[in-house]
Structures are given as C-alpha cells and as structure tokens.
C-alpha cells in the first residue's frame, strides 16, 4: 500500500530524511516513532505529495507519486500535525469545501459527519475556525479526513492536542478502520500510543530508520519495555551497538 | 481543472467576505470614495461662492471728481455688481487691511479719462473678490461711456467690429453652441482626465495588493495552503482559483469605483446646478464601455502580477518587500503622467500601466484612437495570460512548497 525506496529530503546541505525504505501493508497500523526533529513530518509530507523528495521513489496504492499525484490524493486522507483551517470559514463551510473538492455525495457525507460529530462531541460546526481552540480545529480536521473514509490514512501526531476521551475515540476508530482494510500510517513520539495501537513500528532518528519490527518482536528482542528500547535506540551513544545487534 | 479552480475561488470569496475590513475596503469605500470627494469639493465651492456673493462689502472712496454726477455714476455701477456699502470720506487703509469685506477706491480724472486705483487685501479672498467686482463695475462704466461717445459721433458701436471671433470647442460636445458651458465642461473634463486614472490606478493596485499578498504569501505563512496541497486538486487549479478570485475582487472593486464616480458626478451636479457647474463627463455610452474595458484590464493586470509575486515570496513580509517597489513605480507613472495630455506615440501604449493611464485620458479627452486602444488591449491581455501561466508554473514547482517551516 505504502512503499518508499531510498526516500531522501535535503534542505540545503541539511539532510532531514536520509534514504529511508518503507513498506506498509493493507490494513496495517504503522507507527512512525521518533524524537522531535527526527524527520517524521518531512517524511509524511513527501509520502502525501506536499514535498517533493530530493531522491527516492514513492508508491501509494500501487501508483507512483510522480505520475499520479492527484489520483493518489483522491484516495488517501491526510491529517497534518497542525490543524490549519481558513479562519473565516465556519466549521460546516470547511467540510462543505472538502466535499466539493472531492465531489462527494452531500447526503451521504451528512450522515457520516453527524456520526463523527457525535463520536468526537463536536457541536460547534457553526463557529468560525478562527474562533476555535487548537483541539477543536484538530477534531474538525479529523472529521474532514475521516468522513471520506480514505483507503490510506496519514496522521501526523494525531493525538497531540486532543483531550483524553477524544484521543481514545480516535485510537479505537483507527483500529476499527484498519480491521476493515484501511491502511494507517501515523507518526508519534508517544510510546504508549505506538505500543497500544500499532501492528508494526519503525523508529526514526536523525533522518534514518534505526529499527523496524512489530512491537512484540522488539520487546522480545530486548527484553525491556518499549520505552527503554526507544530511549536507548535514540540516545546519542551506543546506538551503533544496538543497531548492529538488530 | 476549471471547476476545481472555481471551487477554490468560491472558498476564497467566502473566507474574505467574513472579514469586515475587506467588505469596507472592497465594496463600501469604492462606492463612496468619489461621491464623498466630489461632494465635498462641490459643497465647499458652492458655500464659498454663495458666501462671497451674499456678503456685504464696504467701499471706502476717495474721490477727486469735480462733477458730483460723475461720482454718482460710479457708485451706481458699483451697486449694480454687488452688495456694497459706500463710505465716501477717504481711504481707511487700516480697515481694509483688517476687514476682509472692505476695499478702497481712489478715483479722479485726468482730462477726459477716469483714473482709478483699487485698494484691497490680496491675502483675503473676499477682499480680492470685492476688488474684482469694483473693477467689473468700472469696466461697465467704461463700456457705457464708449457707447455714448460713439453714438454721439453717429457710430453704432455694434457695427464697430472688424474682426469677429467665435469659439469652437472640440473633444467635448458643446450643447447647441453654448460655448461658455462647453469651456467649463472642457476644464472639468481635464480635471477628470488627470485625477480619475490616477485614483483608479492607485486604488485598484493597492486593493489587489492587500488581498493578493494575503491569499498567496499570507496563506503560506498561516500554513492553510497545505490543506489545498494535500487534497485532491491540481496545483494549476489552485493557482488559477486564486488568480480568478483576486481578479474578480479587483474587477468588482473597480466597477464599484466607476459606479461611485458616476454617483459623484451626479452629486456634484445637484449641488451646483447643471447650468452653473456642468461637472459631467460626456463621453457617451461608447466611452463608458471603453472605460469599463480599460479598468478591467487594469484590475486583471494588477492582480496578475501580484498573485505571481505573492506566490514566489515565502512570507507576507517578503511579498510586501517585492511588491512595494512595483507599487511605487506604478505610482510614479501615475504622478509623472498626471499633467501630460492624451494620445501619445505608439510605445506609450505598449508599456503596461502607462498605457492604461493614457487609454483613460484618451477616453476623457476625446483623443481616442482604435490603434492605440488595441495596442493597449493586446499588450495587457498578453501579460495577464503570461502571469497566469507563470503562477501556475510556480505552484507546480518546489518554490511554493518549501515555505511551510513549522
Ligand atoms: N522547510 C524546511 N527547511 C529547512 N529545514 C527543515 C524544513 N522542514 C523541516 N526541517 C528540518 O528537518 C528536520 C526534521 O523535521 P521534521 O520532519 O519536522 O521533524 P519531526 O520528526 O519532529 O516531525 C528538523 O531538523 C527540521 O528543522
Ligand atoms: Mg513533526
């Protein structure tokens, strides 16, 4: 579903993402775990066609990003790390805008929106986005993505900024979608989320993937909690030893 | 692609009309700008003229005329031209200096010829006006004396002309030979030809500047551009949608500006009366159509170049930095061409912005030429197409992407 080979992004001389390979299967919840500044957002931006890679290739749903960017965007959903919504649009106007861009069926969407609003306790669709709090905008953004029920979901730190209940609902929803065949690619720096939700995780540090396995495999390998593994993997010292032993 | 562009345009419009400042500056201000401006000019002019005509003036007279009926004649003439009180006991210079409605008149005779000196305070408008009226009275006296003298010699003064000069005013339609009126109209038309293109140029360019920078660089800065980039729209559609939105706003503003101009002219007329101050642009229906086309070209040209530069810039600050010099140059074009007349050499019509100023001048001054207008039309349309193309290219390149630094 998601395949990247030798994916690289340079900003000037700085290498933000350094030749990573990714392979995520259908129905999988894939966690992209790494400390701040590791290159998670940059990777997700390349995978979703916002940033053009300096090198490497991307294939989503069997289509090359270079040749089919619009077709890919039609079938995926992206929740960026920052929910930036046009300040002067009301909540429902933003949703209508997304519906018109994707040329979706209005009545069908109305049902979905109502369901999602109930789930996330969103009752402020007639408020201007500029008057919403960060968390409120984030839930609106999530609804705008989830209502389309895309085949592949990219979520950049999706639970950051959500209250505990909404975060829990999101987690459950994503796992339910995955069971129904949706592929989920999510970044996070929170171990607990990766551990609880993800089928498989890749740990990225300084633009490079330093470990990739299922959570149970990782735990088995190191006989430690995921937190200890994560911290030791991303610590500046003795990384090499751990990586070599993997 | 066009459909997506229209959806984006609609979104931009919805977004912008929530902003009260934008509604004011794009809808309300253009309509009221000219009416208020012309209205104030009209009101002040009218009030001023009325005040001057209604005021009571004092003439201090110092007469060395020996025959009493000669002075009576002079005073009669003065009464005919205005509201004058006569003080016949010498010039009171202090009073003339301190009192704005006072003038002095020294009058005597050198042989058969009246010799008069008008004393007034040139700093004071009313004193100047009164002096003017006294001069008028004296000239009337002169004409009467000339006629009487001629008649006494058996010559009809009406037959004394050997050269007759008639005025014919071109460029402005004179109503049935009413030459004076046409002259007044000519003067105002000149003012229009100077001011209106200048105002429209500034207003439309400055208006597009604010909105254009906001929808391009501003959206980059706020990060909301990423919503469009991650969703199912081609970048060409995004570029086109933004361009269309800005052009629509700019055209809307300019049309409202023109509507305001017409309202302003009517206001002017109702204040001052059509006969007194015929402040009208008699450019005819065709003239209005040409003006409309020219203004729309200006709107498209401005929004085109602003969207292009705004898309190149990484931040509002950077965009403002790039566009301000262009705005200055456009302003400079406007100011430097304010005094020059219409109908210039071909190359004036090949230069963007300048050609629009001269195109408008030509319409107001009646120096319109099809070849010049077509040159202007083709040059500006070609530039607009080029700007759209380049903006689409920028949106498809990395340029527009690598700005969203978190
Ligand atoms: N547009 C950009 N220009 C320059 N450097 C960037 C840009 N975007 C990200 N970076 C740098 O790339 C690195 C990875 O950033 P990012 O992918 O946002 O990290 P994170 O894993 O926290 O999401 C950081 O060091 C960041 O400063
Ligand atoms: Mg990030």
Short mmCIF file of N, CA and C in Angstrom, two decimals, chain A residues 80-226:
data_model
loop_
_atom_site.label_atom_id
_atom_site.label_comp_id
_atom_site.label_asym_id
_atom_site.label_seq_id
_atom_site.Cartn_x
_atom_site.Cartn_y
_atom_site.Cartn_z
N UNK A 80 -2.70 16.70 9.00
CA UNK A 80 -1.39 17.28 9.31
C UNK A 80 -1.21 17.50 10.81
N UNK A 81 0.04 17.74 11.20
CA UNK A 81 0.31 17.92 12.63
C UNK A 81 -0.35 19.18 13.20
N UNK A 82 -0.47 20.21 12.34
CA UNK A 82 -1.12 21.45 12.78
C UNK A 82 -2.44 21.62 12.03
N UNK A 83 -3.58 21.70 12.75
CA UNK A 83 -4.85 21.84 12.03
C UNK A 83 -5.06 23.28 11.57
N UNK A 84 -4.56 23.59 10.39
CA UNK A 84 -4.66 24.97 9.90
C UNK A 84 -5.85 25.10 8.97
N UNK A 85 -6.85 25.75 9.46
CA UNK A 85 -8.10 25.88 8.71
C UNK A 85 -8.38 27.35 8.50
N UNK A 86 -8.94 27.67 7.32
CA UNK A 86 -9.22 29.08 6.99
C UNK A 86 -10.03 29.74 8.09
N UNK A 87 -9.43 30.76 8.68
CA UNK A 87 -10.01 31.39 9.87
C UNK A 87 -11.45 31.85 9.69
N UNK A 88 -11.74 32.34 8.49
CA UNK A 88 -13.05 32.98 8.30
C UNK A 88 -14.12 32.01 7.80
N UNK A 89 -13.77 30.73 7.71
CA UNK A 89 -14.80 29.75 7.34
C UNK A 89 -15.38 29.14 8.61
N UNK A 90 -16.70 28.91 8.56
CA UNK A 90 -17.31 28.19 9.67
C UNK A 90 -17.00 26.71 9.53
N UNK A 91 -17.16 25.98 10.62
CA UNK A 91 -16.84 24.56 10.60
C UNK A 91 -17.51 23.83 9.47
N UNK A 92 -18.84 24.01 9.34
CA UNK A 92 -19.55 23.26 8.29
C UNK A 92 -19.17 23.74 6.90
N UNK A 93 -18.76 25.03 6.78
CA UNK A 93 -18.33 25.53 5.47
C UNK A 93 -17.02 24.87 5.04
N UNK A 94 -16.16 24.64 6.02
CA UNK A 94 -14.91 23.95 5.71
C UNK A 94 -15.21 22.53 5.22
N UNK A 95 -16.11 21.85 5.91
CA UNK A 95 -16.48 20.49 5.50
C UNK A 95 -17.11 20.51 4.10
N UNK A 96 -17.96 21.50 3.85
CA UNK A 96 -18.58 21.62 2.53
C UNK A 96 -17.52 21.85 1.45
N UNK A 97 -16.50 22.62 1.81
CA UNK A 97 -15.42 22.89 0.86
C UNK A 97 -14.71 21.58 0.49
N UNK A 98 -14.41 20.77 1.51
CA UNK A 98 -13.75 19.48 1.25
C UNK A 98 -14.67 18.59 0.40
N UNK A 99 -15.95 18.59 0.73
CA UNK A 99 -16.90 17.76 -0.03
C UNK A 99 -16.92 18.19 -1.49
N UNK A 100 -16.88 19.51 -1.73
CA UNK A 100 -16.94 19.96 -3.12
C UNK A 100 -15.64 19.68 -3.87
N UNK A 101 -14.52 19.77 -3.17
CA UNK A 101 -13.24 19.43 -3.83
C UNK A 101 -13.24 17.98 -4.27
N UNK A 102 -13.72 17.10 -3.40
CA UNK A 102 -13.70 15.67 -3.72
C UNK A 102 -14.94 15.22 -4.47
N UNK A 103 -15.83 16.15 -4.72
CA UNK A 103 -17.07 15.86 -5.44
C UNK A 103 -17.79 14.67 -4.81
N UNK A 104 -17.97 14.77 -3.50
CA UNK A 104 -18.61 13.68 -2.76
C UNK A 104 -20.11 13.89 -2.70
N UNK A 105 -20.81 12.81 -2.35
CA UNK A 105 -22.26 12.88 -2.24
C UNK A 105 -22.64 13.58 -0.93
N UNK A 106 -23.42 14.65 -1.05
CA UNK A 106 -23.67 15.51 0.11
C UNK A 106 -24.48 14.80 1.20
N UNK A 107 -25.53 14.08 0.78
CA UNK A 107 -26.40 13.45 1.80
C UNK A 107 -25.65 12.33 2.52
N UNK A 108 -24.85 11.59 1.73
CA UNK A 108 -24.07 10.51 2.32
C UNK A 108 -23.09 11.07 3.35
N UNK A 109 -22.46 12.18 2.98
CA UNK A 109 -21.48 12.81 3.87
C UNK A 109 -22.15 13.34 5.13
N UNK A 110 -23.36 13.84 4.97
CA UNK A 110 -24.07 14.43 6.11
C UNK A 110 -24.23 13.39 7.23
N UNK A 111 -24.57 12.18 6.81
CA UNK A 111 -24.72 11.09 7.78
C UNK A 111 -23.39 10.83 8.48
N UNK A 112 -22.34 10.72 7.68
CA UNK A 112 -21.01 10.44 8.23
C UNK A 112 -20.57 11.53 9.20
N UNK A 113 -20.82 12.78 8.77
CA UNK A 113 -20.41 13.91 9.60
C UNK A 113 -21.14 13.86 10.94
N UNK A 114 -22.43 13.57 10.88
CA UNK A 114 -23.19 13.50 12.13
C UNK A 114 -22.64 12.43 13.06
N UNK A 115 -22.34 11.26 12.48
CA UNK A 115 -21.75 10.18 13.28
C UNK A 115 -20.46 10.62 13.96
N UNK A 116 -19.59 11.21 13.13
CA UNK A 116 -18.28 11.61 13.66
C UNK A 116 -18.41 12.74 14.69
N UNK A 117 -19.32 13.66 14.42
CA UNK A 117 -19.53 14.76 15.38
C UNK A 117 -20.00 14.21 16.72
N UNK A 118 -20.90 13.23 16.66
CA UNK A 118 -21.35 12.59 17.89
C UNK A 118 -20.18 11.96 18.63
N UNK A 119 -19.39 11.21 17.87
CA UNK A 119 -18.28 10.49 18.48
C UNK A 119 -17.29 11.44 19.14
N UNK A 120 -16.94 12.51 18.45
CA UNK A 120 -15.92 13.44 18.97
C UNK A 120 -16.52 14.58 19.79
N UNK A 121 -17.83 14.52 19.99
CA UNK A 121 -18.52 15.58 20.74
C UNK A 121 -18.27 16.96 20.13
N UNK A 122 -18.50 17.01 18.82
CA UNK A 122 -18.33 18.29 18.12
C UNK A 122 -19.71 18.91 17.92
N UNK A 123 -19.94 20.04 18.57
CA UNK A 123 -21.24 20.71 18.42
C UNK A 123 -21.04 22.18 18.04
N UNK A 124 -19.89 22.43 17.36
CA UNK A 124 -19.55 23.84 17.11
C UNK A 124 -19.30 24.10 15.62
N UNK A 125 -20.00 23.36 14.77
CA UNK A 125 -19.74 23.49 13.33
C UNK A 125 -20.15 24.87 12.78
N UNK A 126 -20.98 25.60 13.52
CA UNK A 126 -21.36 26.93 13.02
C UNK A 126 -20.47 28.03 13.59
N UNK A 127 -19.39 27.61 14.23
CA UNK A 127 -18.41 28.58 14.73
C UNK A 127 -17.35 28.82 13.65
N UNK A 128 -16.78 30.00 13.63
CA UNK A 128 -15.67 30.28 12.72
C UNK A 128 -14.43 29.53 13.19
N UNK A 129 -13.68 28.99 12.23
CA UNK A 129 -12.47 28.25 12.60
C UNK A 129 -11.52 29.12 13.41
N UNK A 130 -11.50 30.41 13.07
CA UNK A 130 -10.62 31.34 13.79
C UNK A 130 -10.97 31.48 15.25
N UNK A 131 -12.22 31.12 15.58
CA UNK A 131 -12.65 31.24 16.98
C UNK A 131 -12.58 29.92 17.74
N UNK A 132 -12.07 28.88 17.04
CA UNK A 132 -11.98 27.58 17.71
C UNK A 132 -10.62 27.43 18.38
N UNK A 133 -10.58 26.60 19.41
CA UNK A 133 -9.30 26.30 20.05
C UNK A 133 -8.55 25.30 19.17
N UNK A 134 -7.29 25.11 19.50
CA UNK A 134 -6.45 24.18 18.74
C UNK A 134 -7.09 22.80 18.67
N UNK A 135 -7.52 22.30 19.82
CA UNK A 135 -8.12 20.97 19.87
C UNK A 135 -9.42 20.88 19.06
N UNK A 136 -10.21 21.96 19.12
CA UNK A 136 -11.47 21.97 18.36
C UNK A 136 -11.19 21.90 16.86
N UNK A 137 -10.20 22.67 16.42
CA UNK A 137 -9.84 22.65 15.00
C UNK A 137 -9.30 21.29 14.60
N UNK A 138 -8.55 20.69 15.51
CA UNK A 138 -7.98 19.38 15.20
C UNK A 138 -9.08 18.34 14.99
N UNK A 139 -10.10 18.39 15.84
CA UNK A 139 -11.21 17.45 15.68
C UNK A 139 -11.94 17.71 14.37
N UNK A 140 -12.10 19.00 14.02
CA UNK A 140 -12.74 19.34 12.75
C UNK A 140 -11.93 18.78 11.58
N UNK A 141 -10.61 18.94 11.67
CA UNK A 141 -9.73 18.43 10.63
C UNK A 141 -9.88 16.90 10.52
N UNK A 142 -9.91 16.23 11.67
CA UNK A 142 -10.04 14.77 11.67
C UNK A 142 -11.36 14.35 11.02
N UNK A 143 -12.43 15.08 11.34
CA UNK A 143 -13.73 14.75 10.75
C UNK A 143 -13.67 14.92 9.23
N UNK A 144 -13.00 15.99 8.78
CA UNK A 144 -12.93 16.25 7.34
C UNK A 144 -12.17 15.14 6.61
N UNK A 145 -11.25 14.49 7.33
CA UNK A 145 -10.49 13.40 6.71
C UNK A 145 -11.25 12.07 6.83
N UNK A 146 -11.73 11.81 8.04
CA UNK A 146 -12.35 10.50 8.29
C UNK A 146 -13.69 10.34 7.58
N UNK A 147 -14.42 11.42 7.36
CA UNK A 147 -15.74 11.32 6.73
C UNK A 147 -15.63 10.72 5.32
N UNK A 148 -14.45 10.91 4.69
CA UNK A 148 -14.27 10.40 3.32
C UNK A 148 -13.92 8.91 3.33
N UNK A 149 -13.57 8.42 4.50
CA UNK A 149 -13.13 7.03 4.66
C UNK A 149 -12.11 6.64 3.59
N UNK A 150 -10.97 7.31 3.59
CA UNK A 150 -9.95 7.04 2.56
C UNK A 150 -9.33 5.66 2.75
N UNK A 151 -8.71 5.16 1.67
CA UNK A 151 -8.12 3.81 1.73
C UNK A 151 -6.82 3.79 2.53
N UNK A 152 -6.12 4.93 2.48
CA UNK A 152 -4.89 5.04 3.27
C UNK A 152 -4.96 6.33 4.09
N UNK A 153 -4.66 6.21 5.37
CA UNK A 153 -4.70 7.39 6.25
C UNK A 153 -3.29 7.76 6.71
N UNK A 154 -2.95 9.02 6.54
CA UNK A 154 -1.69 9.51 7.07
C UNK A 154 -2.00 10.47 8.21
N UNK A 155 -1.49 10.17 9.39
CA UNK A 155 -1.79 11.01 10.54
C UNK A 155 -0.50 11.43 11.20
N UNK A 156 -0.31 12.75 11.25
CA UNK A 156 0.91 13.27 11.86
C UNK A 156 0.60 13.69 13.30
N UNK A 157 1.11 12.91 14.24
CA UNK A 157 0.87 13.16 15.67
C UNK A 157 -0.61 13.41 15.94
N UNK A 158 -1.46 12.45 15.63
CA UNK A 158 -2.89 12.72 15.65
C UNK A 158 -3.48 12.97 17.03
N UNK A 159 -2.86 12.46 18.06
CA UNK A 159 -3.50 12.60 19.37
C UNK A 159 -2.99 13.81 20.15
N UNK A 160 -1.95 14.45 19.63
CA UNK A 160 -1.43 15.64 20.31
C UNK A 160 -2.49 16.73 20.26
N UNK A 161 -2.81 17.30 21.40
CA UNK A 161 -3.79 18.38 21.41
C UNK A 161 -5.21 17.91 21.65
N UNK A 162 -5.44 16.61 21.61
CA UNK A 162 -6.79 16.10 21.88
C UNK A 162 -6.94 15.79 23.37
N UNK A 163 -8.16 15.96 23.85
CA UNK A 163 -8.39 15.55 25.23
C UNK A 163 -8.41 14.02 25.31
N UNK A 164 -8.31 13.50 26.50
CA UNK A 164 -8.13 12.06 26.69
C UNK A 164 -9.24 11.25 26.02
N UNK A 165 -10.47 11.76 26.15
CA UNK A 165 -11.59 11.00 25.61
C UNK A 165 -11.54 10.97 24.08
N UNK A 166 -11.30 12.12 23.48
CA UNK A 166 -11.23 12.19 22.02
C UNK A 166 -10.08 11.35 21.50
N UNK A 167 -8.95 11.39 22.23
CA UNK A 167 -7.80 10.61 21.81
C UNK A 167 -8.15 9.12 21.82
N UNK A 168 -8.87 8.73 22.83
CA UNK A 168 -9.24 7.31 22.95
C UNK A 168 -10.18 6.92 21.81
N UNK A 169 -11.15 7.80 21.55
CA UNK A 169 -12.08 7.52 20.46
C UNK A 169 -11.35 7.40 19.13
N UNK A 170 -10.41 8.31 18.92
CA UNK A 170 -9.64 8.28 17.67
C UNK A 170 -8.89 6.96 17.53
N UNK A 171 -8.24 6.57 18.63
CA UNK A 171 -7.48 5.31 18.61
C UNK A 171 -8.38 4.15 18.22
N UNK A 172 -9.53 4.08 18.87
CA UNK A 172 -10.46 2.97 18.60
C UNK A 172 -10.93 3.00 17.15
N UNK A 173 -11.23 4.21 16.70
CA UNK A 173 -11.72 4.36 15.32
C UNK A 173 -10.68 3.89 14.32
N UNK A 174 -9.43 4.33 14.53
CA UNK A 174 -8.36 3.97 13.60
C UNK A 174 -8.18 2.46 13.56
N UNK A 175 -8.26 1.84 14.73
CA UNK A 175 -8.08 0.38 14.76
C UNK A 175 -9.25 -0.33 14.08
N UNK A 176 -10.44 0.27 14.25
CA UNK A 176 -11.62 -0.31 13.60
C UNK A 176 -11.47 -0.19 12.07
N UNK A 177 -11.07 0.99 11.62
CA UNK A 177 -10.87 1.19 10.17
C UNK A 177 -9.85 0.21 9.63
N UNK A 178 -8.77 0.01 10.42
CA UNK A 178 -7.71 -0.90 9.98
C UNK A 178 -8.26 -2.32 9.81
N UNK A 179 -9.10 -2.71 10.77
CA UNK A 179 -9.72 -4.05 10.67
C UNK A 179 -10.56 -4.15 9.40
N UNK A 180 -11.13 -3.02 9.01
CA UNK A 180 -11.96 -3.02 7.80
C UNK A 180 -11.15 -2.85 6.52
N UNK A 181 -9.81 -2.78 6.67
CA UNK A 181 -8.97 -2.76 5.48
C UNK A 181 -8.24 -1.47 5.20
N UNK A 182 -8.49 -0.46 6.03
CA UNK A 182 -7.79 0.81 5.82
C UNK A 182 -6.35 0.69 6.31
N UNK A 183 -5.44 1.28 5.56
CA UNK A 183 -4.05 1.30 5.98
C UNK A 183 -3.79 2.61 6.72
N UNK A 184 -3.17 2.49 7.90
CA UNK A 184 -2.93 3.71 8.69
C UNK A 184 -1.43 3.91 8.89
N UNK A 185 -0.97 5.09 8.51
CA UNK A 185 0.42 5.45 8.75
C UNK A 185 0.41 6.63 9.70
N UNK A 186 0.89 6.40 10.93
CA UNK A 186 0.85 7.51 11.87
C UNK A 186 2.20 7.77 12.51
N UNK A 187 2.48 9.05 12.70
CA UNK A 187 3.72 9.37 13.40
C UNK A 187 3.36 9.66 14.84
N UNK A 188 4.30 9.42 15.70
CA UNK A 188 4.07 9.75 17.10
C UNK A 188 5.40 9.78 17.84
N UNK A 189 5.45 10.55 18.88
CA UNK A 189 6.61 10.44 19.75
C UNK A 189 6.18 9.87 21.09
N UNK A 190 4.89 9.43 21.13
CA UNK A 190 4.39 8.88 22.38
C UNK A 190 4.39 7.36 22.31
N UNK A 191 5.18 6.75 23.16
CA UNK A 191 5.38 5.31 23.10
C UNK A 191 4.11 4.53 23.36
N UNK A 192 3.37 5.01 24.31
CA UNK A 192 2.18 4.29 24.73
C UNK A 192 1.24 4.07 23.54
N UNK A 193 1.11 5.12 22.73
CA UNK A 193 0.22 5.04 21.58
C UNK A 193 0.75 4.01 20.58
N UNK A 194 2.04 4.11 20.32
CA UNK A 194 2.66 3.17 19.38
C UNK A 194 2.47 1.74 19.88
N UNK A 195 2.68 1.59 21.15
CA UNK A 195 2.62 0.26 21.74
C UNK A 195 1.20 -0.32 21.67
N UNK A 196 0.22 0.52 22.00
CA UNK A 196 -1.15 0.02 22.09
C UNK A 196 -1.80 -0.17 20.74
N UNK A 197 -1.49 0.74 19.81
CA UNK A 197 -2.26 0.77 18.57
C UNK A 197 -1.60 0.09 17.39
N UNK A 198 -0.28 0.15 17.35
CA UNK A 198 0.38 -0.17 16.09
C UNK A 198 0.69 -1.64 15.96
N UNK A 199 0.52 -2.14 14.75
CA UNK A 199 0.92 -3.50 14.44
C UNK A 199 2.42 -3.57 14.30
N UNK A 200 2.94 -2.52 13.69
CA UNK A 200 4.37 -2.52 13.42
C UNK A 200 4.87 -1.09 13.62
N UNK A 201 6.11 -0.95 14.07
CA UNK A 201 6.66 0.40 14.19
C UNK A 201 8.04 0.49 13.56
N UNK A 202 8.34 1.69 13.10
CA UNK A 202 9.70 1.98 12.67
C UNK A 202 10.18 3.13 13.54
N UNK A 203 11.41 3.01 14.00
CA UNK A 203 11.96 4.09 14.82
C UNK A 203 12.91 4.90 13.95
N UNK A 204 12.63 6.20 13.88
CA UNK A 204 13.45 7.07 13.06
C UNK A 204 14.21 8.03 13.95
N UNK A 205 15.46 8.21 13.64
CA UNK A 205 16.28 9.18 14.37
C UNK A 205 17.24 9.84 13.39
N UNK A 206 17.30 11.16 13.44
CA UNK A 206 18.19 11.93 12.57
C UNK A 206 18.04 11.52 11.11
N UNK A 207 16.81 11.32 10.70
CA UNK A 207 16.54 11.06 9.28
C UNK A 207 16.74 9.61 8.85
N UNK A 208 17.17 8.76 9.80
CA UNK A 208 17.40 7.37 9.40
C UNK A 208 16.56 6.43 10.23
N UNK A 209 16.10 5.34 9.60
CA UNK A 209 15.33 4.34 10.33
C UNK A 209 16.33 3.42 11.03
N UNK A 210 16.22 3.37 12.36
CA UNK A 210 17.21 2.59 13.10
C UNK A 210 16.63 1.27 13.59
N UNK A 211 15.33 1.10 13.50
CA UNK A 211 14.74 -0.18 13.87
C UNK A 211 13.37 -0.29 13.23
N UNK A 212 13.02 -1.50 12.85
CA UNK A 212 11.68 -1.69 12.31
C UNK A 212 11.23 -3.11 12.63
N UNK A 213 10.13 -3.22 13.36
CA UNK A 213 9.63 -4.55 13.74
C UNK A 213 8.26 -4.40 14.37
N UNK A 214 7.61 -5.50 14.66
CA UNK A 214 6.37 -5.41 15.40
C UNK A 214 6.73 -5.13 16.86
N UNK A 215 5.78 -4.62 17.61
CA UNK A 215 6.05 -4.26 18.99
C UNK A 215 6.51 -5.49 19.78
N UNK A 216 5.83 -6.60 19.58
CA UNK A 216 6.19 -7.80 20.35
C UNK A 216 7.59 -8.28 19.97
N UNK A 217 7.93 -8.20 18.69
CA UNK A 217 9.28 -8.59 18.27
C UNK A 217 10.34 -7.77 18.98
N UNK A 218 10.06 -6.44 19.01
CA UNK A 218 11.02 -5.54 19.64
C UNK A 218 11.21 -5.89 21.11
N UNK A 219 10.07 -6.10 21.78
CA UNK A 219 10.12 -6.39 23.21
C UNK A 219 10.87 -7.69 23.48
N UNK A 220 10.59 -8.66 22.63
CA UNK A 220 11.21 -9.96 22.78
C UNK A 220 12.72 -9.85 22.61
N UNK A 221 13.08 -9.05 21.60
CA UNK A 221 14.48 -8.91 21.26
C UNK A 221 15.27 -8.31 22.42
N UNK A 222 14.69 -7.25 23.02
CA UNK A 222 15.47 -6.52 24.03
C UNK A 222 15.10 -6.91 25.46
N UNK A 223 14.01 -7.64 25.59
CA UNK A 223 13.54 -8.00 26.92
C UNK A 223 13.46 -6.74 27.80
N UNK A 224 12.85 -5.74 27.29
CA UNK A 224 12.71 -4.47 28.03
C UNK A 224 11.41 -3.83 27.60
N UNK A 225 11.00 -2.78 28.32
CA UNK A 225 9.81 -2.06 27.90
C UNK A 225 10.14 -1.26 26.66
N UNK A 226 9.09 -0.92 25.91
CA UNK A 226 9.31 -0.20 24.67
C UNK A 226 10.02 1.13 24.94
#
